[in-house]
Amino acid sequence: MHLSSPKMVCETKIVADEHDAIPGTKKESMMWSSAASGAALSPAAEARDVLRKDAVFIREFECGDQEEVRRIFYEGIMERIPNTAFRGLKQQPKTQFLYAFLTVMCFFVTKSVTLTCCAPLILMGARYFYSRKVIQSYLDCALHTDMADIEAYYMKPTGSCFWVAVLDGRVVGIVAAQGCEDDNTVELRRMSVDSHYRGKGIAKALGRRVLEFAVRNNYAAVVLGTTAVKMAAHKLYESLGFRRMGQSDDYTLPGMSRTPLERLFFQIRYSRYRLQLREE
């Protein structure tokens, strides 16, 4: 049986220009080789951090954070629309070939150079339209489920928790942990950082808080799934010790209708990661 995490008296602190050296606990004698949790700082170091304007605190979610948490989550998901529509195409050679074939066929059918030149723009416009449609449906689903009542979904159940990163009294990052008793794992979910505060090591500190939580509650592993297109997200997970366990190019995102046009203009790669903490 897992213990619910106690309220943290000493909040995790990180400093913007030292995010690669966030304080961690001593390495555990387990399969996990990364520093998992924030250790207590010395009084002198703690005082210095408090005086620093760029000190970031990670604490458990409070009801008053709901509006800012939903804002950060909403903005983070909306950023995926152009990334999925345009940047994601680089990961889909089959789709690139199909679009090139359709462009060539447009010329043979219409004999119009103008229409043929416009074909790629029409295809990209369709990709953007369907990316927006699907991702907004997914966002609507999330905002009406766990993100509608974080207290009930993450804070009350045993083995789950939700944290926020706070800078100068403002919530700038979020992350959740959802435990699964069936396989004794905890899932890292909903990680996002306000776009104005990225590059300060906040995401890494949030990830480490989840790992610390997993160790304290005796979970065997931490898992996550991501559809992120940017390589920075994948490098972050790898830097925390996660290993990619597989990926799928035919993933059905919640909110997808799977119509032929939607499948033609919306593809997304789903990657699964796992960090083994100990053997069962």
mmCIF file of C-alpha atoms in Angstrom:
data_model
loop_
_atom_site.group_PDB
_atom_site.id
_atom_site.type_symbol
_atom_site.label_atom_id
_atom_site.label_comp_id
_atom_site.label_asym_id
_atom_site.label_seq_id
_atom_site.Cartn_x
_atom_site.Cartn_y
_atom_site.Cartn_z
ATOM 1 C CA MET A 1 0.000 0.000 0.000
ATOM 2 C CA HIS A 2 1.350 3.393 -0.952
ATOM 3 C CA LEU A 3 1.434 6.330 1.397
ATOM 4 C CA SER A 4 0.035 9.642 0.251
ATOM 5 C CA SER A 5 2.706 12.305 0.122
ATOM 6 C CA PRO A 6 2.852 14.582 3.188
ATOM 7 C CA LYS A 7 2.747 18.351 2.732
ATOM 8 C CA MET A 8 6.294 19.519 2.137
ATOM 9 C CA VAL A 9 7.598 21.856 4.827
ATOM 10 C CA CYS A 10 10.756 22.684 2.899
ATOM 11 C CA GLU A 11 9.873 23.440 -0.679
ATOM 12 C CA THR A 12 12.202 22.529 -3.535
ATOM 13 C CA LYS A 13 14.251 25.503 -4.672
ATOM 14 C CA ILE A 14 16.159 25.898 -7.920
ATOM 15 C CA VAL A 15 18.179 28.749 -9.325
ATOM 16 C CA ALA A 16 17.888 29.781 -12.958
ATOM 17 C CA ASP A 17 21.566 29.679 -13.867
ATOM 18 C CA GLU A 18 22.234 26.488 -11.910
ATOM 19 C CA HIS A 19 19.507 24.239 -13.281
ATOM 20 C CA ASP A 20 21.967 21.548 -14.294
ATOM 21 C CA ALA A 21 23.005 21.152 -10.674
ATOM 22 C CA ILE A 22 19.666 21.037 -8.864
ATOM 23 C CA PRO A 23 20.266 19.635 -5.378
ATOM 24 C CA GLY A 24 19.470 15.896 -5.222
ATOM 25 C CA THR A 25 19.558 13.112 -2.735
ATOM 26 C CA LYS A 26 22.328 10.555 -2.511
ATOM 27 C CA LYS A 27 22.009 7.893 -5.173
ATOM 28 C CA GLU A 28 19.836 5.011 -4.053
ATOM 29 C CA SER A 29 21.041 1.409 -4.341
ATOM 30 C CA MET A 30 18.526 0.670 -7.096
ATOM 31 C CA MET A 31 18.262 0.574 -10.863
ATOM 32 C CA TRP A 32 17.542 4.297 -11.010
ATOM 33 C CA SER A 33 20.876 6.071 -11.468
ATOM 34 C CA SER A 34 19.646 9.680 -11.585
ATOM 35 C CA ALA A 35 19.338 12.001 -8.600
ATOM 36 C CA ALA A 36 15.689 11.595 -7.745
ATOM 37 C CA SER A 37 14.732 14.065 -5.070
ATOM 38 C CA GLY A 38 15.526 17.512 -3.777
ATOM 39 C CA ALA A 39 17.618 17.359 -0.629
ATOM 40 C CA ALA A 40 17.370 19.783 2.252
ATOM 41 C CA LEU A 41 19.521 22.820 1.710
ATOM 42 C CA SER A 42 21.797 24.200 4.388
ATOM 43 C CA PRO A 43 20.423 27.303 6.176
ATOM 44 C CA ALA A 44 23.044 29.510 4.520
ATOM 45 C CA ALA A 45 22.284 28.179 1.034
ATOM 46 C CA GLU A 46 18.553 28.436 1.683
ATOM 47 C CA ALA A 47 18.912 32.059 2.728
ATOM 48 C CA ARG A 48 20.867 32.848 -0.438
ATOM 49 C CA ASP A 49 18.198 31.260 -2.592
ATOM 50 C CA VAL A 50 15.414 33.227 -0.906
ATOM 51 C CA LEU A 51 17.262 36.452 -1.725
ATOM 52 C CA ARG A 52 17.674 35.473 -5.365
ATOM 53 C CA LYS A 53 14.969 36.874 -7.629
ATOM 54 C CA ASP A 54 15.218 33.828 -9.858
ATOM 55 C CA ALA A 55 14.554 31.306 -7.064
ATOM 56 C CA VAL A 56 11.763 28.914 -8.041
ATOM 57 C CA PHE A 57 9.719 26.997 -5.477
ATOM 58 C CA ILE A 58 7.929 23.739 -6.164
ATOM 59 C CA ARG A 59 5.010 22.981 -3.889
ATOM 60 C CA GLU A 60 1.849 20.928 -3.889
ATOM 61 C CA PHE A 61 -1.213 22.211 -5.691
ATOM 62 C CA GLU A 62 -3.665 24.430 -3.820
ATOM 63 C CA CYS A 63 -7.240 25.243 -4.837
ATOM 64 C CA GLY A 64 -6.293 28.864 -5.543
ATOM 65 C CA ASP A 65 -3.884 27.686 -8.263
ATOM 66 C CA GLN A 66 -6.630 26.219 -10.444
ATOM 67 C CA GLU A 67 -7.000 29.148 -12.865
ATOM 68 C CA GLU A 68 -3.254 29.571 -13.491
ATOM 69 C CA VAL A 69 -2.746 25.824 -13.814
ATOM 70 C CA ARG A 70 -5.452 25.577 -16.464
ATOM 71 C CA ARG A 71 -3.950 28.566 -18.292
ATOM 72 C CA ILE A 72 -0.484 27.006 -18.453
ATOM 73 C CA PHE A 73 -1.920 23.678 -19.537
ATOM 74 C CA TYR A 74 -4.118 25.300 -22.205
ATOM 75 C CA GLU A 75 -1.298 27.385 -23.677
ATOM 76 C CA GLY A 76 1.092 24.429 -23.671
ATOM 77 C CA ILE A 77 -1.344 22.229 -25.579
ATOM 78 C CA MET A 78 -2.243 24.963 -28.072
ATOM 79 C CA GLU A 79 1.465 25.286 -28.955
ATOM 80 C CA ARG A 80 1.305 21.753 -30.311
ATOM 81 C CA ILE A 81 -0.998 22.730 -33.172
ATOM 82 C CA PRO A 82 1.638 24.295 -35.479
ATOM 83 C CA ASN A 83 4.312 21.900 -34.193
ATOM 84 C CA THR A 84 2.200 18.876 -35.092
ATOM 85 C CA ALA A 85 1.007 20.297 -38.412
ATOM 86 C CA PHE A 86 4.364 21.471 -39.761
ATOM 87 C CA ARG A 87 7.352 20.297 -37.722
ATOM 88 C CA GLY A 88 5.804 16.876 -37.192
ATOM 89 C CA LEU A 89 5.793 16.287 -40.950
ATOM 90 C CA LYS A 90 9.584 15.848 -40.801
ATOM 91 C CA GLN A 91 9.023 12.641 -38.830
ATOM 92 C CA GLN A 92 6.609 11.210 -41.416
ATOM 93 C CA PRO A 93 8.433 10.186 -44.623
ATOM 94 C CA LYS A 94 5.449 8.190 -45.883
ATOM 95 C CA THR A 95 3.203 11.229 -45.577
ATOM 96 C CA GLN A 96 5.804 13.406 -47.308
ATOM 97 C CA PHE A 97 5.860 10.958 -50.218
ATOM 98 C CA LEU A 98 2.049 10.900 -50.360
ATOM 99 C CA TYR A 99 1.811 14.693 -50.450
ATOM 100 C CA ALA A 100 4.463 14.849 -53.177
ATOM 101 C CA PHE A 101 2.514 12.250 -55.174
ATOM 102 C CA LEU A 102 -0.711 14.239 -54.787
ATOM 103 C CA THR A 103 1.073 17.388 -55.972
ATOM 104 C CA VAL A 104 2.380 15.627 -59.083
ATOM 105 C CA MET A 105 -1.045 14.141 -59.772
ATOM 106 C CA CYS A 106 -2.538 17.613 -59.507
ATOM 107 C CA PHE A 107 -0.372 18.702 -62.434
ATOM 108 C CA PHE A 108 -1.266 15.698 -64.596
ATOM 109 C CA VAL A 109 -4.984 16.136 -63.910
ATOM 110 C CA THR A 110 -5.275 19.921 -64.186
ATOM 111 C CA LYS A 111 -2.291 20.749 -66.455
ATOM 112 C CA SER A 112 -2.109 23.943 -64.437
ATOM 113 C CA VAL A 113 1.232 25.113 -63.066
ATOM 114 C CA THR A 114 -0.549 27.612 -60.831
ATOM 115 C CA LEU A 115 -2.767 24.976 -59.194
ATOM 116 C CA THR A 116 0.186 22.611 -58.870
ATOM 117 C CA CYS A 117 2.203 25.295 -57.062
ATOM 118 C CA CYS A 118 -0.766 25.941 -54.776
ATOM 119 C CA ALA A 119 -1.220 22.227 -53.951
ATOM 120 C CA PRO A 120 1.470 22.104 -51.186
ATOM 121 C CA LEU A 121 -0.055 25.197 -49.566
ATOM 122 C CA ILE A 122 -3.498 23.603 -49.655
ATOM 123 C CA LEU A 123 -2.123 20.406 -48.109
ATOM 124 C CA MET A 124 -0.351 22.337 -45.340
ATOM 125 C CA GLY A 125 -3.503 24.347 -44.712
ATOM 126 C CA ALA A 126 -5.469 21.120 -44.361
ATOM 127 C CA ARG A 127 -2.873 19.764 -41.926
ATOM 128 C CA TYR A 128 -3.168 22.879 -39.788
ATOM 129 C CA PHE A 129 -6.982 22.731 -39.861
ATOM 130 C CA TYR A 130 -7.138 19.095 -38.760
ATOM 131 C CA SER A 131 -4.358 19.511 -36.202
ATOM 132 C CA ARG A 132 -6.277 22.357 -34.639
ATOM 133 C CA LYS A 133 -9.535 20.395 -34.744
ATOM 134 C CA VAL A 134 -8.134 17.260 -33.102
ATOM 135 C CA ILE A 135 -5.966 19.009 -30.509
ATOM 136 C CA GLN A 136 -8.775 21.323 -29.458
ATOM 137 C CA SER A 137 -11.028 18.270 -29.024
ATOM 138 C CA TYR A 138 -8.328 16.652 -26.877
ATOM 139 C CA LEU A 139 -7.943 19.860 -24.881
ATOM 140 C CA ASP A 140 -11.687 20.107 -24.318
ATOM 141 C CA CYS A 141 -11.705 16.515 -23.069
ATOM 142 C CA ALA A 142 -8.842 17.147 -20.622
ATOM 143 C CA LEU A 143 -10.338 20.397 -19.318
ATOM 144 C CA HIS A 144 -13.567 18.565 -18.510
ATOM 145 C CA THR A 145 -11.936 15.594 -16.786
ATOM 146 C CA ASP A 146 -8.830 15.687 -14.568
ATOM 147 C CA MET A 147 -7.975 19.343 -15.246
ATOM 148 C CA ALA A 148 -11.476 20.378 -14.215
ATOM 149 C CA ASP A 149 -10.984 19.210 -10.617
ATOM 150 C CA ILE A 150 -7.313 18.677 -9.797
ATOM 151 C CA GLU A 151 -8.011 18.420 -6.082
ATOM 152 C CA ALA A 152 -10.347 15.453 -6.547
ATOM 153 C CA TYR A 153 -8.380 13.772 -9.322
ATOM 154 C CA TYR A 154 -4.802 14.068 -8.037
ATOM 155 C CA MET A 155 -4.682 15.363 -4.459
ATOM 156 C CA LYS A 156 -7.246 13.167 -2.720
ATOM 157 C CA PRO A 157 -6.429 9.709 -4.158
ATOM 158 C CA THR A 158 -3.651 7.827 -2.421
ATOM 159 C CA GLY A 159 -0.541 7.506 -4.566
ATOM 160 C CA SER A 160 -1.188 10.569 -6.746
ATOM 161 C CA CYS A 161 -0.232 14.223 -6.468
ATOM 162 C CA PHE A 162 -0.015 17.515 -8.391
ATOM 163 C CA TRP A 163 2.676 20.193 -8.034
ATOM 164 C CA VAL A 164 3.197 23.749 -9.226
ATOM 165 C CA ALA A 165 6.409 25.719 -9.728
ATOM 166 C CA VAL A 166 6.190 29.244 -8.334
ATOM 167 C CA LEU A 167 8.398 32.200 -9.266
ATOM 168 C CA ASP A 168 7.892 35.587 -7.581
ATOM 169 C CA GLY A 169 4.479 34.458 -6.357
ATOM 170 C CA ARG A 170 3.345 33.375 -9.832
ATOM 171 C CA VAL A 171 2.639 29.814 -10.945
ATOM 172 C CA VAL A 172 4.950 29.137 -13.899
ATOM 173 C CA GLY A 173 4.974 25.338 -14.216
ATOM 174 C CA ILE A 174 2.900 22.251 -13.476
ATOM 175 C CA VAL A 175 3.277 18.478 -13.238
ATOM 176 C CA ALA A 176 1.204 15.562 -11.968
ATOM 177 C CA ALA A 177 1.847 12.025 -10.734
ATOM 178 C CA GLN A 178 -0.835 9.364 -11.000
ATOM 179 C CA GLY A 179 -0.240 6.046 -9.303
ATOM 180 C CA CYS A 180 -1.284 2.676 -10.676
ATOM 181 C CA GLU A 181 -1.573 -0.102 -8.111
ATOM 182 C CA ASP A 182 -1.934 -2.837 -10.748
ATOM 183 C CA ASP A 183 1.682 -2.696 -11.912
ATOM 184 C CA ASN A 184 3.111 -0.595 -9.067
ATOM 185 C CA THR A 185 4.060 2.314 -11.347
ATOM 186 C CA VAL A 186 3.410 6.021 -11.225
ATOM 187 C CA GLU A 187 2.735 8.023 -14.384
ATOM 188 C CA LEU A 188 4.254 11.451 -14.942
ATOM 189 C CA ARG A 189 1.505 13.594 -16.478
ATOM 190 C CA ARG A 190 0.565 17.141 -17.460
ATOM 191 C CA MET A 191 4.078 18.585 -17.329
ATOM 192 C CA SER A 192 4.161 22.097 -18.766
ATOM 193 C CA VAL A 193 6.069 25.322 -18.168
ATOM 194 C CA ASP A 194 4.909 28.847 -19.017
ATOM 195 C CA SER A 195 6.595 29.824 -22.305
ATOM 196 C CA HIS A 196 7.965 33.022 -20.722
ATOM 197 C CA TYR A 197 9.903 31.057 -18.082
ATOM 198 C CA ARG A 198 11.505 28.236 -20.051
ATOM 199 C CA GLY A 199 15.232 27.574 -20.080
ATOM 200 C CA LYS A 200 15.520 27.955 -16.318
ATOM 201 C CA GLY A 201 15.538 24.258 -15.401
ATOM 202 C CA ILE A 202 11.955 24.376 -14.118
ATOM 203 C CA ALA A 203 10.785 21.351 -16.120
ATOM 204 C CA LYS A 204 13.710 19.268 -14.879
ATOM 205 C CA ALA A 205 12.973 20.236 -11.273
ATOM 206 C CA LEU A 206 9.307 19.303 -11.741
ATOM 207 C CA GLY A 207 10.327 15.955 -13.181
ATOM 208 C CA ARG A 208 12.630 15.284 -10.261
ATOM 209 C CA ARG A 209 9.828 16.031 -7.832
ATOM 210 C CA VAL A 210 7.788 13.244 -9.438
ATOM 211 C CA LEU A 211 10.756 10.862 -9.164
ATOM 212 C CA GLU A 212 11.194 11.796 -5.509
ATOM 213 C CA PHE A 213 7.505 11.104 -4.938
ATOM 214 C CA ALA A 214 7.810 7.705 -6.612
ATOM 215 C CA VAL A 215 10.768 6.714 -4.414
ATOM 216 C CA ARG A 216 9.037 7.843 -1.225
ATOM 217 C CA ASN A 217 5.932 5.858 -2.080
ATOM 218 C CA ASN A 218 7.858 2.706 -3.031
ATOM 219 C CA TYR A 219 6.829 2.557 -6.679
ATOM 220 C CA ALA A 220 8.810 0.218 -8.892
ATOM 221 C CA ALA A 221 8.943 2.548 -11.898
ATOM 222 C CA VAL A 222 7.894 5.887 -13.343
ATOM 223 C CA VAL A 223 6.288 5.870 -16.792
ATOM 224 C CA LEU A 224 5.101 8.498 -19.219
ATOM 225 C CA GLY A 225 3.738 8.854 -22.718
ATOM 226 C CA THR A 226 4.283 11.869 -24.921
ATOM 227 C CA THR A 227 3.298 13.171 -28.344
ATOM 228 C CA ALA A 228 5.752 16.078 -28.121
ATOM 229 C CA VAL A 229 7.359 16.927 -31.458
ATOM 230 C CA LYS A 230 10.200 19.058 -30.109
ATOM 231 C CA MET A 231 13.362 17.074 -29.379
ATOM 232 C CA ALA A 232 13.971 19.209 -26.280
ATOM 233 C CA ALA A 233 11.144 17.396 -24.491
ATOM 234 C CA HIS A 234 12.602 13.982 -25.286
ATOM 235 C CA LYS A 235 16.091 15.082 -24.226
ATOM 236 C CA LEU A 236 14.622 16.292 -20.928
ATOM 237 C CA TYR A 237 13.137 12.868 -20.162
ATOM 238 C CA GLU A 238 16.379 11.151 -21.101
ATOM 239 C CA SER A 239 18.364 13.533 -18.878
ATOM 240 C CA LEU A 240 16.155 12.474 -15.966
ATOM 241 C CA GLY A 241 17.026 8.827 -16.592
ATOM 242 C CA PHE A 242 14.029 7.687 -18.640
ATOM 243 C CA ARG A 243 14.501 5.173 -21.441
ATOM 244 C CA ARG A 244 12.325 5.056 -24.533
ATOM 245 C CA MET A 245 10.404 1.789 -24.554
ATOM 246 C CA GLY A 246 8.691 2.152 -27.911
ATOM 247 C CA GLN A 247 6.762 4.448 -30.180
ATOM 248 C CA SER A 248 3.736 4.393 -32.449
ATOM 249 C CA ASP A 249 3.013 6.439 -35.575
ATOM 250 C CA ASP A 250 -0.638 5.413 -35.575
ATOM 251 C CA TYR A 251 -1.668 6.745 -32.179
ATOM 252 C CA THR A 252 -5.290 7.731 -31.595
ATOM 253 C CA LEU A 253 -5.391 10.910 -29.548
ATOM 254 C CA PRO A 254 -8.488 11.338 -27.342
ATOM 255 C CA GLY A 255 -10.888 13.432 -29.411
ATOM 256 C CA MET A 256 -9.968 11.911 -32.782
ATOM 257 C CA SER A 257 -12.814 10.734 -35.004
ATOM 258 C CA ARG A 258 -10.531 8.703 -37.310
ATOM 259 C CA THR A 259 -12.284 9.846 -40.497
ATOM 260 C CA PRO A 260 -10.319 9.303 -43.754
ATOM 261 C CA LEU A 261 -9.555 13.029 -44.095
ATOM 262 C CA GLU A 262 -8.492 13.279 -40.469
ATOM 263 C CA ARG A 263 -6.158 10.308 -40.888
ATOM 264 C CA LEU A 264 -4.747 11.845 -44.073
ATOM 265 C CA PHE A 265 -3.978 15.239 -42.555
ATOM 266 C CA PHE A 266 -3.325 14.430 -38.907
ATOM 267 C CA GLN A 267 -0.658 11.998 -37.791
ATOM 268 C CA ILE A 268 1.077 12.031 -34.469
ATOM 269 C CA ARG A 269 3.927 10.000 -32.997
ATOM 270 C CA TYR A 270 3.418 8.631 -29.509
ATOM 271 C CA SER A 271 6.517 7.700 -27.475
ATOM 272 C CA ARG A 272 6.541 5.637 -24.283
ATOM 273 C CA TYR A 273 9.224 6.147 -21.630
ATOM 274 C CA ARG A 274 10.054 4.266 -18.443
ATOM 275 C CA LEU A 275 12.428 4.821 -15.549
ATOM 276 C CA GLN A 276 12.926 1.649 -13.496
ATOM 277 C CA LEU A 277 13.478 2.443 -9.829
ATOM 278 C CA ARG A 278 13.806 -1.088 -8.515
ATOM 279 C CA GLU A 279 12.997 -4.683 -9.395
ATOM 280 C CA GLU A 280 9.720 -6.096 -8.136
#
